[in-house]
XYZ file of C-alpha atoms in Angstrom:
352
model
C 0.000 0.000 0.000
C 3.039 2.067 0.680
C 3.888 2.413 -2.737
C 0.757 2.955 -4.084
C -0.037 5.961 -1.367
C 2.805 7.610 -3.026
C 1.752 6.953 -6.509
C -1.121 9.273 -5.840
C 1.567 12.123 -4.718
C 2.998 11.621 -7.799
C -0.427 12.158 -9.636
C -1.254 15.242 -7.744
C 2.384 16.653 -8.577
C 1.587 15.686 -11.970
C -1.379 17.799 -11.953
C 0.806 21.193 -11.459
C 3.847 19.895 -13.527
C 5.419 22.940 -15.642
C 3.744 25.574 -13.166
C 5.674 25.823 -9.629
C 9.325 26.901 -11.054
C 11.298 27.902 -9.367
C 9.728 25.058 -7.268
C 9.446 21.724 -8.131
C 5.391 20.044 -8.419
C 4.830 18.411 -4.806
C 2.074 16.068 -4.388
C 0.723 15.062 -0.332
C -1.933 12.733 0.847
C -2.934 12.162 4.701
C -3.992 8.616 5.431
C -5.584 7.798 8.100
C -6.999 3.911 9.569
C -5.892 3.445 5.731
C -7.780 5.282 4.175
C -6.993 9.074 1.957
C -8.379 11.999 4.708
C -6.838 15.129 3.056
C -4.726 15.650 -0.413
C -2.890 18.729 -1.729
C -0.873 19.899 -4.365
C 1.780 22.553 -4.837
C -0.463 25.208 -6.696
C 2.605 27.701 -7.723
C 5.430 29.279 -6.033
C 4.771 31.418 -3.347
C 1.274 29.593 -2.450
C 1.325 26.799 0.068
C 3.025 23.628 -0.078
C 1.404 20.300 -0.880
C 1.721 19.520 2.804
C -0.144 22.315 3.984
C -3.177 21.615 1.449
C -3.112 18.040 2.433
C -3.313 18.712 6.473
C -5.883 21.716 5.934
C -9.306 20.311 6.371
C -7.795 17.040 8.787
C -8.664 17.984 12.365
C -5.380 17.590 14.761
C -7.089 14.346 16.426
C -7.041 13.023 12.888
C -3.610 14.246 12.025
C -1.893 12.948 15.335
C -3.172 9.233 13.933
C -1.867 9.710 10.321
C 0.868 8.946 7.769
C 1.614 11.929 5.242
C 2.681 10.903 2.471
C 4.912 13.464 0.446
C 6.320 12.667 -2.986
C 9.262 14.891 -2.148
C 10.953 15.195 1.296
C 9.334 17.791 3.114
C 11.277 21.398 3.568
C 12.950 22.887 6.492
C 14.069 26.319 5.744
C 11.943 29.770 5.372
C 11.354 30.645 1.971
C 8.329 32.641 0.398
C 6.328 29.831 2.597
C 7.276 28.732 6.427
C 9.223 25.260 6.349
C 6.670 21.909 5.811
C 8.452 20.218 8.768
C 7.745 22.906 11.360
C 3.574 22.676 10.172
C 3.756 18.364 10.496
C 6.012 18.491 14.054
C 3.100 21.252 15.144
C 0.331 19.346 13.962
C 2.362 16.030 15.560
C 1.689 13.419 12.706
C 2.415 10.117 13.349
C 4.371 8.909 10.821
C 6.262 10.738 7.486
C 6.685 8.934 4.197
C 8.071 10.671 1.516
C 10.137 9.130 -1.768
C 12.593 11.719 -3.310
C 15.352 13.198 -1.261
C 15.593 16.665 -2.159
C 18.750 17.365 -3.492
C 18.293 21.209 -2.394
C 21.483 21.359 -0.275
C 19.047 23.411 2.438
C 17.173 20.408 2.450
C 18.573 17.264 1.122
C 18.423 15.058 4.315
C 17.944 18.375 6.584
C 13.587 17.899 6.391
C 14.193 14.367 7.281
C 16.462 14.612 10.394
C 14.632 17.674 11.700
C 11.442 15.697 11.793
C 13.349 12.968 13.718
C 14.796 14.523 16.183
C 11.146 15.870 17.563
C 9.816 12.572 17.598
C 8.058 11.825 14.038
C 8.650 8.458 12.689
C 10.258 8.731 9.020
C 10.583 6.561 5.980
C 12.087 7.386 2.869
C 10.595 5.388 -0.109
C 12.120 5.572 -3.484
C 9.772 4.802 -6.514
C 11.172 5.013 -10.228
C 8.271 6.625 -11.518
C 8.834 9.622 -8.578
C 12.681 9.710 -9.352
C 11.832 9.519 -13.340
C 9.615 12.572 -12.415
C 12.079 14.882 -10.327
C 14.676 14.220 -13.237
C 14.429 17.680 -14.380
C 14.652 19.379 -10.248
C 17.841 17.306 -9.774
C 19.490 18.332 -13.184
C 18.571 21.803 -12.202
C 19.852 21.878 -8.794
C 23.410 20.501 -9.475
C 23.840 22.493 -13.297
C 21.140 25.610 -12.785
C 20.375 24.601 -16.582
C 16.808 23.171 -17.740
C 16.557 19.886 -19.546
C 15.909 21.078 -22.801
C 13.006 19.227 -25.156
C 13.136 20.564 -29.219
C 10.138 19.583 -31.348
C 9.846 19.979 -35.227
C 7.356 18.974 -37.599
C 8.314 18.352 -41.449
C 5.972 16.478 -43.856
C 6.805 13.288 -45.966
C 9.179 15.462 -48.205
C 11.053 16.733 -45.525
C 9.481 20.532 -45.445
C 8.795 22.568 -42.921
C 6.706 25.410 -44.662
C 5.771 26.600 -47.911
C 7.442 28.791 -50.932
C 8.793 31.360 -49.594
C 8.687 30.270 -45.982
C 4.925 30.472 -45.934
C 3.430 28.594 -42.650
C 1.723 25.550 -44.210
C -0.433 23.357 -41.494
C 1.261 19.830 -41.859
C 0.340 17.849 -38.510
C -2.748 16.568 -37.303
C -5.300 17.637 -34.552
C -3.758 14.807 -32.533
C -0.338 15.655 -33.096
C -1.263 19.229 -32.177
C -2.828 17.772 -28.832
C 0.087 16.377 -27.967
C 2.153 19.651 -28.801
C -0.345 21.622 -26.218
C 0.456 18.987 -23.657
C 3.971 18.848 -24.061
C 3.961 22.991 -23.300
C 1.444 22.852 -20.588
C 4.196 19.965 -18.315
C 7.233 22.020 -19.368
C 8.065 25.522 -17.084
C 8.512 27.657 -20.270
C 8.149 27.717 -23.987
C 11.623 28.832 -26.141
C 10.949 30.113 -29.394
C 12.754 32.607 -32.052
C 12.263 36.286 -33.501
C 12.586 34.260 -37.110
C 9.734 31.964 -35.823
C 7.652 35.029 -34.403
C 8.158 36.436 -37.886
C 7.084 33.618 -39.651
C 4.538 32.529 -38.044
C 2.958 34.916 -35.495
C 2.149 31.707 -32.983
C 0.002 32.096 -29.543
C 2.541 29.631 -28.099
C -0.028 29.508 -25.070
C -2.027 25.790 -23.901
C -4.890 24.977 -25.912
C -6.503 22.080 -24.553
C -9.872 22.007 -22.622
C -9.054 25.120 -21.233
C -6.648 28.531 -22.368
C -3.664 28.293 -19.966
C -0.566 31.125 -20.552
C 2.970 30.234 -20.262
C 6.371 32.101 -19.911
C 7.594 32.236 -23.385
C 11.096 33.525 -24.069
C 12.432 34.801 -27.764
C 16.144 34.312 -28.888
C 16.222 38.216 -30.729
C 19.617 38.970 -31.076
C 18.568 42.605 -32.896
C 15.444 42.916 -31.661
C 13.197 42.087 -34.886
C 9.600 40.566 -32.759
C 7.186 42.727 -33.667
C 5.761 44.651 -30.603
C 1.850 43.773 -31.746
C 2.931 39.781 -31.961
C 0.333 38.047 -30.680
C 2.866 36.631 -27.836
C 2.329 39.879 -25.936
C -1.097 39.023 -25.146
C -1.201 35.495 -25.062
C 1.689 34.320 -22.697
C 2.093 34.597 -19.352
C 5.369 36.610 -19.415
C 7.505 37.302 -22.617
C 11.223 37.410 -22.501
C 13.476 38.101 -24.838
C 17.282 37.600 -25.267
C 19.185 40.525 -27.124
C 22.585 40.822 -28.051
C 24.665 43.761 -27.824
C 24.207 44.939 -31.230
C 20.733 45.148 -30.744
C 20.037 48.471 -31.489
C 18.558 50.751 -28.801
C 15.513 52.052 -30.257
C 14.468 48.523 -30.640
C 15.139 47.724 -26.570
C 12.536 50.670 -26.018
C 9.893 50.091 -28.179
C 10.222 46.138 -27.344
C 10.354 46.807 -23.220
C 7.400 49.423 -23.939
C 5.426 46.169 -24.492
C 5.830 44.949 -20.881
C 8.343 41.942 -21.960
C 11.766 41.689 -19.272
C 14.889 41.953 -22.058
C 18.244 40.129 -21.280
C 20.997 41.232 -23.042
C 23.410 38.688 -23.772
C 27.500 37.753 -25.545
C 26.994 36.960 -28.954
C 30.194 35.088 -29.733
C 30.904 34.261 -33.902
C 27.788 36.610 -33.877
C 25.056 34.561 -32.857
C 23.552 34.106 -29.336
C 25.235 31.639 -27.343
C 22.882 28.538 -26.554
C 24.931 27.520 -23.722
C 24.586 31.250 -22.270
C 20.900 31.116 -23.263
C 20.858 27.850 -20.787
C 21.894 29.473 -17.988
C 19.932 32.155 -18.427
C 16.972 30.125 -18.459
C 18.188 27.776 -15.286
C 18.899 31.233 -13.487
C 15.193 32.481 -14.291
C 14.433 28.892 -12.428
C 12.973 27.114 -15.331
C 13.717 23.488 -14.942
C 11.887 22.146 -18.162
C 12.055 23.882 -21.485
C 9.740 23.186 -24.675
C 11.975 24.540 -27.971
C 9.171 25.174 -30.415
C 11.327 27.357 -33.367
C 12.317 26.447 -37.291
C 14.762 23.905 -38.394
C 17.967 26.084 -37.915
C 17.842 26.561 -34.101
C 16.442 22.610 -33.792
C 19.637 21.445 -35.767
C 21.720 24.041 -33.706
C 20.723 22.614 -30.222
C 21.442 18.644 -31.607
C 24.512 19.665 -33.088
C 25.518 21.185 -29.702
C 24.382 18.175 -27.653
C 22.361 20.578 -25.780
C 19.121 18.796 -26.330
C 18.106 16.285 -23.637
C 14.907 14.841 -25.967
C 13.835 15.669 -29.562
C 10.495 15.233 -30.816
C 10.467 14.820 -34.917
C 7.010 14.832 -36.197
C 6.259 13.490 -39.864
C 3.128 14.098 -41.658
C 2.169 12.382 -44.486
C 1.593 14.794 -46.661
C 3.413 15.982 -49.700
C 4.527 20.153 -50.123
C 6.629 19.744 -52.964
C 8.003 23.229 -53.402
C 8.865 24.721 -50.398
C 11.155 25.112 -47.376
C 13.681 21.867 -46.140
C 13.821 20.627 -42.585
C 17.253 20.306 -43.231
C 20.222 20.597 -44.952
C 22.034 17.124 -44.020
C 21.265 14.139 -42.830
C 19.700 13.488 -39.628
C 21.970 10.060 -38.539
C 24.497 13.074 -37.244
C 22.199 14.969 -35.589
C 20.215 11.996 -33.192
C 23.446 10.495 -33.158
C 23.936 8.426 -29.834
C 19.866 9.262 -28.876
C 17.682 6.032 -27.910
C 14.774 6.518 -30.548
C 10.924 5.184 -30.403
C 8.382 5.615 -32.503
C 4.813 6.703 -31.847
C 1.587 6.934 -34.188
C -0.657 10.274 -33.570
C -3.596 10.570 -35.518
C -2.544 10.070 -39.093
C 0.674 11.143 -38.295
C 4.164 9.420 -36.401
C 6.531 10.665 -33.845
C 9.959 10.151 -33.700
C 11.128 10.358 -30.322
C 14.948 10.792 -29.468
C 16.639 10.443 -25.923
C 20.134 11.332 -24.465
């Protein structure tokens, strides 16, 4: 029962995946004489805990009798919310089970030890599916980089768009699905100025309801267009400038609300591995690259991709723009690749 208490942390962390950075999703349940008497979730950063939601509407006779169950060790230290372990020692819960150690060096082992030492029992519990889940929070706390996901879609031919460049609709309405998924679980959306351009996308979460993300825009000179439909769809629009971008574009751009970073632009170009840790220092763990062919090669080439998404229509655009310009055996070189049908369409799935 043990491990399938802490399956349904995971699937209430799951439910706020890709909204609590700089936080990672936390999932809680209170059991009591076996059975679930209070859940919670992590809502966003700054709001309370999963912890706190679960132990809410449990009376303190209840909570004295009960496991929590926490998919992540609880905190100890103050941050925008009080520390989980001072709430469960005050509320004196039985018993603590959580499954991932934080590897937060103000917690990692810290929550566990503190809750200890005033009397609460304490088991840690690893499950794969948990540690498969906090992949992206550990790779962010030891590198302050995000795992980085590119996706491109190409039809049978190999194109990307039209003559010209003109934005041709290639994939399906389940491939697109599964597009709006993959942005709503990832903590920010990367696109380009020559995508914006292109294509004037929403780049928001489409699904059975409108959600807004953080979307950021690799501009070296400033070219998005301040009425792009970005400025009112996402949740907050950054964009990454080089040097040489030239000052009356910074002012009309930052007129528009959007934060501007201004970053190196060795051989100019913006460097990927500076837009990384610009991204990990903004606190995003998981980023969705959703751009053209050039910047999706760019990030393979550079073994900065952690997954790549490739989806093929099959369709036929004859005349028009090419995925690429070389073979692709060099650029999912050393990836573990699966194949998926969606819709009418497949999805090539690569892994490093």
């Amino acid at each position: 029962m043990t491990e399938n208490f802490l399956l349904r942390t995971l699937e209430l962390a799951q439910q706020r995946k890709g909204f609590c950075s700089p936080n990672p999703a936390v999932g809680s349940i209170v059991v009591h004489q076996g059975r679930i008497a209070g859940e919670g979730t992590h809502w966003a950063a700054g709001h309370a805990h999963a912890e706190v939601e679960a132990l809410k509407e449990v009376p303190d006779s209840v909570a004295r009798e009960s496991t929590v169950y926490v998919s992540l060790e609880p905190c100890c230290h103050q941050g925008k919310t009080p520390p989980c372990t001072d709430l469960l020692i005050q509320k004196r819960v039985a018993k603590v089970v959580f499954s991932f150690e934080d590897p937060n060096p103000r917690v990692a082992g810290k929550g566990r030890a503190k809750l200890e030492a005033s009397g609460i029992e304490v088991e840690h519990r690893p499950v794969v599916a948990i540690d498969a889940f906090y992949k992206s929070y550990r790779h962010w706390v030891e590198h302050r980089t995000p795992l980085v996901t590119v996706k491109l879609a190409m039809s049978l031919d190999a194109k990307v768009a039209g003559p010209g460049g003109k934005p041709v609709q290639i994939t399906s309405p389940e491939m697109g699905r599964f597009s709006h998924l993959q942005r709503r679980n990832h903590d920010a959306l990367l696109t380009s100025a020559n995508t914006v351009l292109a294509d004037n996308p929403r780049l928001n979460v489409r699904l059975e309801e409108t959600l807004s993300k953080p979307v950021v825009v690799l501009d070296r000179l400033g070219r998005t267009p301040a009425d792009a439909q970005i400025f009112t769809t996402a949740q907050s629009v950054t964009l990454l400038m080089g040097m040489d971008a030239p000052r009356e574009r910074r002012e009309r751009l930052a007129a528009t609300g959007a934060q501007i970073h201004i970053l190196e632009t060795p051989q100019g170009c913006l460097s990927l591995p500076g837009v990384l840790a610009q991204l990990g220092g903004m606190g995003f763990h998981e980023v969705w690259v959703e751009t053209g062919p050039a910047l999706f090669a760019a990030f393979l080439k550079q073994r900065l991709a952690h997954k790549a998404y490739l989806y093929i229509a099959p369709i036929l655009i004859g005349e028009g723009f090419p995925a690429f310009g070389e073979g692709l055996s060099e650029l999912f070189a050393g990836g573990a690749m699966s194949w998926e049908p969606q819709g009418r369409d497949v999805c090539l799935q690569v892994v490093w």
